[in-house]
């Protein structure tokens, strides 16, 4: 983003770099560490928390930080001493980073809803901005987390680089031109809801990624979360459950087919839609379709090779994930600018569908697993029909059999006990819909968590 590089250079020159604490040390997090440490002036990765300390150390050493310079810390005092000495710190206690003085921004890179909720709330409670790459968390609890962010006077935002952040940048650009966005789209290379960690194991191994995460990309869960959070930030909806998601022959230029992919009436009806396409190029990229109501401006858009309308295509042909994360941190810390955040009442949710025949008594596995996949659905339908958000499905026990492709509701499951994510979800439902959708919980479950009062 223009201005960010200049502002970061000034922060470096003036000796006031942004001090970042990162939660997570997986594939993406290690790339972020390398980007910040080696290539980002005006920013310091001062501490990393990960449940396996060795992975946190690896994130530093892969960025050429000498192992002997890294401090293992297990207490607030030890972390404070490391920060004061400008020594990179690692710990298995994420909440130490959330509470520590000397850290400006918490970067959350876990993909876990329950753990991510704990991290986000603790960090915001201690006056820290939170930048996350966790669309699953935002797509499940983003609306209520924005309420807490405002309460504590901080920013909670998704990051640039991932497709939702790139989409939001493009949406803001298009809207700034005076063009009305009517569709925010995502370009995928594969969509098969029945993929699982076994079928995706070789691909995951080839790229050094988690097979469950790779499966969530393939089975549609990730794209559903990505488009849900864009909808919640823009006020858009889905035209139907699961989105249209048309498939075109691999390598088809998007500009050649986009006008025929989606029903025009679904696009021009307020408030616009989020959707995706499989197989088109440029991929993996994002696109926005917009309209303009002024004949003279339509003439100019045609002159500039965007066609005669009524739809005008804008796209970004790549998303560079960890390369762009430091820009997001700088936008938050230096300009108070959210990359992408829920704007109010949820518009789109991600619900739980059975990947195979499921049976009473089974406990549901996690995102990108063997048992479920996610589908985008409009939030008012989700609430009215008491559909189970897939971000809360892990650990739920089935009360009855569910056929393959069946949609799971709150009535179909027993929730795990004492989860923060369930309490936050109940609070979110109560705030935006009048009462919680959660079935079978006591009134005490709906009260605000004590440490967030």
XYZ file of C-alpha atoms in Angstrom:
453
model
C 0.000 0.000 0.000
C 1.392 3.413 -0.952
C 2.304 5.489 2.152
C 2.997 2.393 4.255
C 6.577 1.981 3.024
C 7.367 5.632 3.754
C 5.791 5.457 7.192
C 7.725 2.301 8.067
C 10.984 3.868 6.890
C 10.281 6.855 9.117
C 9.548 4.578 12.070
C 12.898 2.871 11.518
C 14.810 6.138 11.214
C 13.166 7.586 14.309
C 13.853 4.468 16.367
C 10.201 3.605 17.066
C 9.625 0.336 15.198
C 6.325 -1.527 15.533
C 6.843 -4.372 17.988
C 4.979 -7.525 16.985
C 4.201 -10.648 18.963
C 3.183 -13.615 16.806
C 0.967 -16.512 17.917
C 1.632 -19.603 15.822
C 4.707 -20.987 14.080
C 3.328 -23.097 11.250
C 4.015 -22.898 7.537
C 2.501 -19.455 7.014
C 3.778 -18.028 10.279
C 7.372 -18.970 9.469
C 7.063 -17.134 6.160
C 5.796 -14.060 7.998
C 8.702 -14.236 10.427
C 11.153 -14.323 7.537
C 9.418 -11.379 5.861
C 9.410 -9.185 8.955
C 12.901 -10.017 10.171
C 14.724 -9.874 6.863
C 12.756 -7.485 4.686
C 10.604 -5.088 6.710
C 12.106 -1.891 8.032
C 10.354 -0.200 10.928
C 9.059 -3.444 12.440
C 10.402 -6.025 14.901
C 9.159 -9.544 15.564
C 9.963 -9.483 19.261
C 8.324 -12.724 20.411
C 6.694 -15.896 19.098
C 4.337 -18.164 21.017
C 3.673 -21.704 19.865
C 2.587 -24.829 21.702
C 5.787 -26.507 20.444
C 8.700 -24.289 21.420
C 11.026 -25.848 18.849
C 8.776 -24.637 16.017
C 8.910 -21.099 17.392
C 12.701 -21.292 17.516
C 12.698 -22.639 13.967
C 10.727 -19.595 12.793
C 13.537 -17.373 14.047
C 16.465 -19.497 12.902
C 15.026 -19.859 9.384
C 15.235 -16.058 9.266
C 18.947 -16.275 10.238
C 18.487 -15.327 13.888
C 21.237 -17.152 15.825
C 19.790 -19.831 18.097
C 21.940 -18.627 20.993
C 20.300 -15.189 20.795
C 16.797 -16.574 21.331
C 15.407 -16.626 24.873
C 12.950 -19.237 26.089
C 10.578 -17.545 28.523
C 7.999 -18.999 30.886
C 6.980 -15.971 32.909
C 5.913 -12.378 32.438
C 9.122 -11.226 34.138
C 11.351 -13.236 31.806
C 9.475 -11.982 28.761
C 9.736 -8.392 29.976
C 13.489 -8.784 30.436
C 13.874 -10.238 26.928
C 11.885 -7.394 25.402
C 13.928 -4.815 27.291
C 17.132 -6.405 26.005
C 15.844 -6.599 22.400
C 16.304 -10.368 22.560
C 13.855 -12.464 20.523
C 11.673 -14.495 22.863
C 9.806 -17.777 22.458
C 7.224 -19.358 24.724
C 4.458 -21.942 24.724
C 2.169 -19.529 26.622
C 0.412 -17.276 24.128
C -1.267 -15.265 26.863
C 2.134 -14.006 28.017
C 2.458 -12.135 24.733
C -1.100 -10.842 24.955
C -0.451 -9.266 28.351
C 3.132 -8.047 27.893
C 4.148 -4.408 27.827
C 6.425 -3.641 24.921
C 4.321 -5.390 22.278
C 2.184 -3.177 20.050
C 0.391 -5.700 17.842
C -0.507 -9.356 18.252
C -0.393 -11.305 14.996
C -2.571 -14.416 15.273
C -1.771 -17.152 12.731
C -3.389 -20.334 14.026
C -6.590 -21.069 12.071
C -8.182 -22.355 15.302
C -11.483 -20.802 16.372
C -11.512 -21.611 20.101
C -7.840 -20.842 20.716
C -7.962 -17.794 18.446
C -10.885 -16.405 20.430
C -8.904 -16.680 23.672
C -5.920 -14.941 22.100
C -7.934 -12.141 20.506
C -9.885 -11.307 23.653
C -6.861 -11.417 25.927
C -4.802 -9.214 23.600
C -7.569 -6.641 23.179
C -8.247 -6.589 26.894
C -4.605 -5.599 27.375
C -4.842 -2.775 24.864
C -3.213 -4.494 21.896
C -4.314 -4.409 18.291
C -4.894 -7.836 16.749
C -4.122 -8.718 13.134
C -5.223 -12.215 12.204
C -4.991 -14.550 9.245
C -7.758 -16.624 10.835
C -10.784 -16.229 8.544
C -12.376 -19.134 10.405
C -12.377 -17.131 13.630
C -13.647 -13.966 11.964
C -16.310 -15.829 10.001
C -17.633 -17.392 13.214
C -17.215 -14.656 15.819
C -16.033 -11.558 13.961
C -19.113 -9.446 14.706
C -18.861 -9.814 18.486
C -15.075 -9.453 18.445
C -15.552 -6.050 16.782
C -17.782 -5.078 19.702
C -14.992 -5.952 22.115
C -12.392 -4.175 19.992
C -14.416 -0.956 20.174
C -14.892 -1.439 23.909
C -11.142 -1.661 24.454
C -10.231 1.038 21.932
C -8.171 -1.237 19.677
C -8.382 -2.725 16.195
C -9.213 -6.328 15.334
C -8.754 -7.061 11.631
C -8.005 -9.733 9.104
C -4.772 -9.386 7.164
C -3.850 -8.382 3.659
C -2.252 -11.064 1.483
C -4.924 -13.675 2.072
C -7.677 -13.456 -0.515
C -10.290 -11.708 1.680
C -7.891 -8.851 2.443
C -6.873 -8.556 -1.201
C -10.550 -8.560 -2.177
C -11.313 -5.791 0.291
C -8.466 -3.667 -1.063
C -9.882 -4.103 -4.559
C -13.440 -3.405 -3.363
C -12.313 -0.147 -1.764
C -10.428 0.822 -4.915
C -13.425 0.136 -7.176
C -15.831 1.946 -4.880
C -13.430 4.888 -4.778
C -13.704 5.183 -8.560
C -17.435 5.737 -8.250
C -18.137 2.248 -9.618
C -20.679 0.294 -7.575
C -19.394 -3.182 -6.618
C -22.071 -5.816 -7.181
C -19.993 -8.992 -6.824
C -16.829 -9.806 -4.906
C -15.337 -12.949 -6.395
C -12.609 -15.462 -5.714
C -10.809 -17.655 -8.259
C -10.159 -21.280 -7.299
C -8.324 -24.107 -8.980
C -10.193 -26.986 -7.333
C -13.439 -27.640 -5.481
C -14.371 -31.122 -4.277
C -16.319 -31.265 -0.997
C -15.332 -34.881 -0.378
C -11.573 -34.391 -0.231
C -9.960 -35.330 3.093
C -6.517 -35.294 4.737
C -5.655 -38.656 3.172
C -6.410 -37.567 -0.390
C -4.501 -34.316 0.178
C -1.525 -35.783 2.035
C 0.883 -35.823 -0.907
C 0.134 -32.228 -1.870
C 0.532 -31.113 1.726
C 3.836 -32.968 2.017
C 5.127 -31.433 -1.201
C 4.652 -27.903 0.109
C 5.314 -28.530 3.786
C 1.743 -27.710 4.778
C -0.801 -29.143 7.200
C -3.012 -31.716 5.383
C -6.102 -30.546 7.281
C -5.540 -26.976 6.171
C -4.931 -28.093 2.599
C -8.142 -30.126 2.725
C -10.134 -27.090 3.851
C -8.921 -25.351 0.678
C -10.044 -28.245 -1.514
C -13.381 -29.120 0.085
C -14.808 -25.604 -0.089
C -14.685 -24.759 3.609
C -11.947 -22.163 3.221
C -13.544 -20.422 0.245
C -16.807 -20.297 2.186
C -15.102 -18.582 5.112
C -13.199 -16.231 2.832
C -16.337 -15.084 1.070
C -18.337 -14.926 4.305
C -15.921 -12.469 5.879
C -15.943 -10.337 2.725
C -19.744 -10.319 2.835
C -19.719 -9.334 6.489
C -17.363 -6.453 5.764
C -19.219 -5.158 2.689
C -22.848 -5.936 3.526
C -23.183 -8.377 0.624
C -24.986 -11.738 0.671
C -24.894 -15.076 -1.134
C -27.387 -15.666 -3.933
C -27.955 -19.250 -2.786
C -26.615 -21.730 -0.252
C -23.071 -22.688 -1.215
C -22.849 -19.847 -3.779
C -23.051 -20.424 -7.538
C -19.386 -21.452 -7.833
C -19.367 -22.088 -11.594
C -16.605 -24.206 -13.129
C -14.983 -23.269 -16.431
C -12.345 -25.133 -18.476
C -8.976 -24.789 -16.789
C -7.078 -21.744 -17.995
C -10.125 -19.875 -19.314
C -9.503 -16.114 -19.071
C -11.970 -14.686 -16.589
C -12.621 -11.640 -18.779
C -13.884 -13.912 -21.577
C -16.606 -15.603 -19.528
C -17.400 -13.544 -16.434
C -20.455 -11.847 -17.940
C -22.082 -15.250 -18.453
C -21.223 -16.893 -15.127
C -23.770 -15.301 -12.798
C -27.423 -14.293 -13.301
C -27.510 -10.549 -13.838
C -30.550 -10.141 -11.597
C -28.617 -11.669 -8.685
C -25.867 -9.092 -9.134
C -27.802 -5.877 -9.567
C -30.223 -6.564 -6.729
C -29.135 -4.904 -3.489
C -26.790 -5.407 -1.715
C -24.737 -7.467 -4.204
C -23.249 -10.934 -3.694
C -20.065 -12.801 -2.926
C -19.198 -15.851 -5.017
C -16.346 -17.704 -6.741
C -15.340 -19.441 -9.955
C -13.291 -22.612 -10.475
C -10.703 -22.970 -13.228
C -10.420 -19.416 -14.551
C -7.278 -17.355 -14.876
C -5.729 -15.305 -13.409
C -5.677 -17.629 -10.482
C -5.482 -17.749 -7.625
C -6.733 -14.180 -7.756
C -9.731 -12.109 -6.790
C -12.118 -9.962 -8.762
C -14.872 -7.405 -8.379
C -17.728 -6.819 -10.795
C -19.135 -3.304 -10.710
C -21.682 -1.106 -12.447
C -21.885 2.596 -13.207
C -25.087 4.558 -13.782
C -23.627 7.618 -15.566
C -23.577 7.376 -19.399
C -20.500 9.577 -19.707
C -18.556 7.461 -17.230
C -19.714 4.339 -19.057
C -18.196 5.844 -22.201
C -14.879 6.418 -20.422
C -14.846 2.890 -18.991
C -15.370 1.527 -22.482
C -12.559 3.749 -23.776
C -10.272 2.304 -21.082
C -10.999 -1.253 -22.329
C -13.398 -2.331 -19.592
C -16.184 -2.861 -22.121
C -19.644 -1.455 -22.660
C -21.109 -2.759 -19.418
C -23.382 -3.152 -17.641
C -20.733 -5.093 -15.702
C -17.130 -3.959 -15.424
C -14.445 -6.403 -14.334
C -11.601 -5.467 -11.988
C -9.184 -8.083 -10.725
C -5.990 -8.665 -8.794
C -4.128 -11.613 -10.372
C -2.395 -12.863 -7.226
C -2.469 -12.960 -3.454
C 0.916 -13.077 -1.798
C -0.092 -14.209 1.679
C 2.771 -13.729 4.137
C 4.591 -11.193 1.937
C 1.806 -8.663 2.524
C 1.168 -9.210 6.233
C 3.633 -6.527 7.416
C 1.691 -3.940 5.412
C -1.447 -4.903 7.324
C 0.328 -4.533 10.654
C 1.617 -1.115 9.601
C -1.822 0.016 8.434
C -3.218 -0.840 11.846
C -0.400 0.475 14.026
C 0.511 3.615 12.071
C -2.764 4.647 10.431
C -5.533 3.022 12.465
C -6.802 1.380 9.264
C -8.598 -1.950 9.317
C -7.886 -4.178 6.353
C -11.113 -6.158 6.661
C -13.546 -6.393 9.556
C -17.183 -7.275 10.180
C -19.237 -4.114 9.778
C -22.123 -5.056 12.082
C -24.737 -7.810 12.032
C -23.380 -10.875 10.196
C -24.536 -11.191 6.610
C -23.130 -14.627 5.694
C -22.158 -17.607 7.847
C -20.468 -20.931 7.137
C -22.639 -23.910 8.056
C -21.824 -27.583 8.577
C -22.531 -30.285 5.986
C -21.761 -33.994 6.287
C -18.884 -35.174 4.110
C -20.005 -38.769 4.534
C -22.798 -40.626 6.330
C -22.488 -39.761 10.008
C -23.949 -41.606 12.984
C -25.323 -40.776 16.403
C -22.640 -40.780 19.076
C -19.818 -39.723 16.744
C -17.759 -36.681 17.716
C -17.160 -34.282 14.846
C -13.582 -33.655 13.781
C -12.071 -30.298 12.837
C -12.033 -28.090 9.764
C -10.622 -29.819 6.709
C -11.163 -33.219 8.262
C -12.925 -36.438 7.312
C -16.464 -35.709 8.487
C -17.717 -32.260 7.468
C -17.343 -29.440 4.967
C -18.516 -25.835 5.052
C -21.131 -24.046 2.956
C -21.811 -20.311 2.851
C -25.377 -19.347 3.776
C -27.087 -16.053 4.557
C -26.930 -15.321 8.261
C -30.657 -14.697 8.732
C -31.344 -18.197 7.399
C -28.656 -19.682 9.614
C -30.175 -18.089 12.684
C -33.805 -18.878 11.787
C -33.059 -22.539 11.040
C -30.605 -22.954 13.937
C -27.881 -24.247 11.609
C -24.597 -25.203 13.239
C -21.679 -22.932 12.272
C -18.812 -25.134 11.163
C -16.433 -23.006 13.209
C -18.139 -24.486 16.300
C -18.600 -28.045 14.982
C -15.341 -29.601 16.156
C -15.878 -31.612 19.317
C -19.677 -31.682 19.013
C -21.306 -35.082 19.563
C -24.087 -36.137 17.197
C -27.481 -36.876 18.708
C -28.781 -38.539 15.523
C -27.633 -39.925 12.189
C -26.871 -37.408 9.427
C -26.787 -38.525 5.783
C -24.013 -37.521 3.414
C -24.459 -33.858 2.408
C -27.017 -33.380 5.181
C -26.951 -30.031 6.990
C -26.274 -30.224 10.721
C -28.252 -28.055 13.157
C -27.838 -27.217 16.827
C -30.624 -29.704 17.525
C -28.489 -32.475 16.006
C -25.551 -32.096 18.416
C -24.411 -31.828 21.997
C -21.961 -28.953 22.350
C -18.718 -29.431 24.273
C -18.766 -27.905 27.731
C -17.250 -24.594 28.763
C -16.014 -23.273 25.414
C -15.342 -19.576 25.112
C -16.353 -19.699 21.443
C -19.845 -20.928 22.350
C -20.293 -18.196 24.938
C -19.165 -15.541 22.481
C -21.422 -16.968 19.796
C -24.400 -16.866 22.162
C -23.583 -13.257 22.968
C -23.256 -12.428 19.271
C -26.633 -13.999 18.513
C -28.281 -12.198 21.413
C -26.862 -8.840 20.375
C -27.691 -9.032 16.682
C -30.731 -11.345 16.570
C -32.389 -10.884 19.951
C -31.560 -14.205 21.583
C -29.036 -17.020 21.185
C -29.668 -19.786 18.682
C -27.782 -22.258 20.863
C -29.906 -25.197 21.976
C -29.923 -26.786 25.395
C -27.699 -24.309 27.225
C -28.341 -22.686 30.561
C -28.935 -18.980 30.916
C -25.516 -18.670 32.514
C -23.922 -19.720 29.232
C -25.242 -16.553 27.618
C -23.633 -14.134 30.030
C -20.603 -12.135 29.042
C -17.348 -13.768 29.936
C -16.044 -12.441 33.219
C -12.665 -11.186 32.029
C -14.267 -9.202 29.207
C -16.658 -7.213 31.383
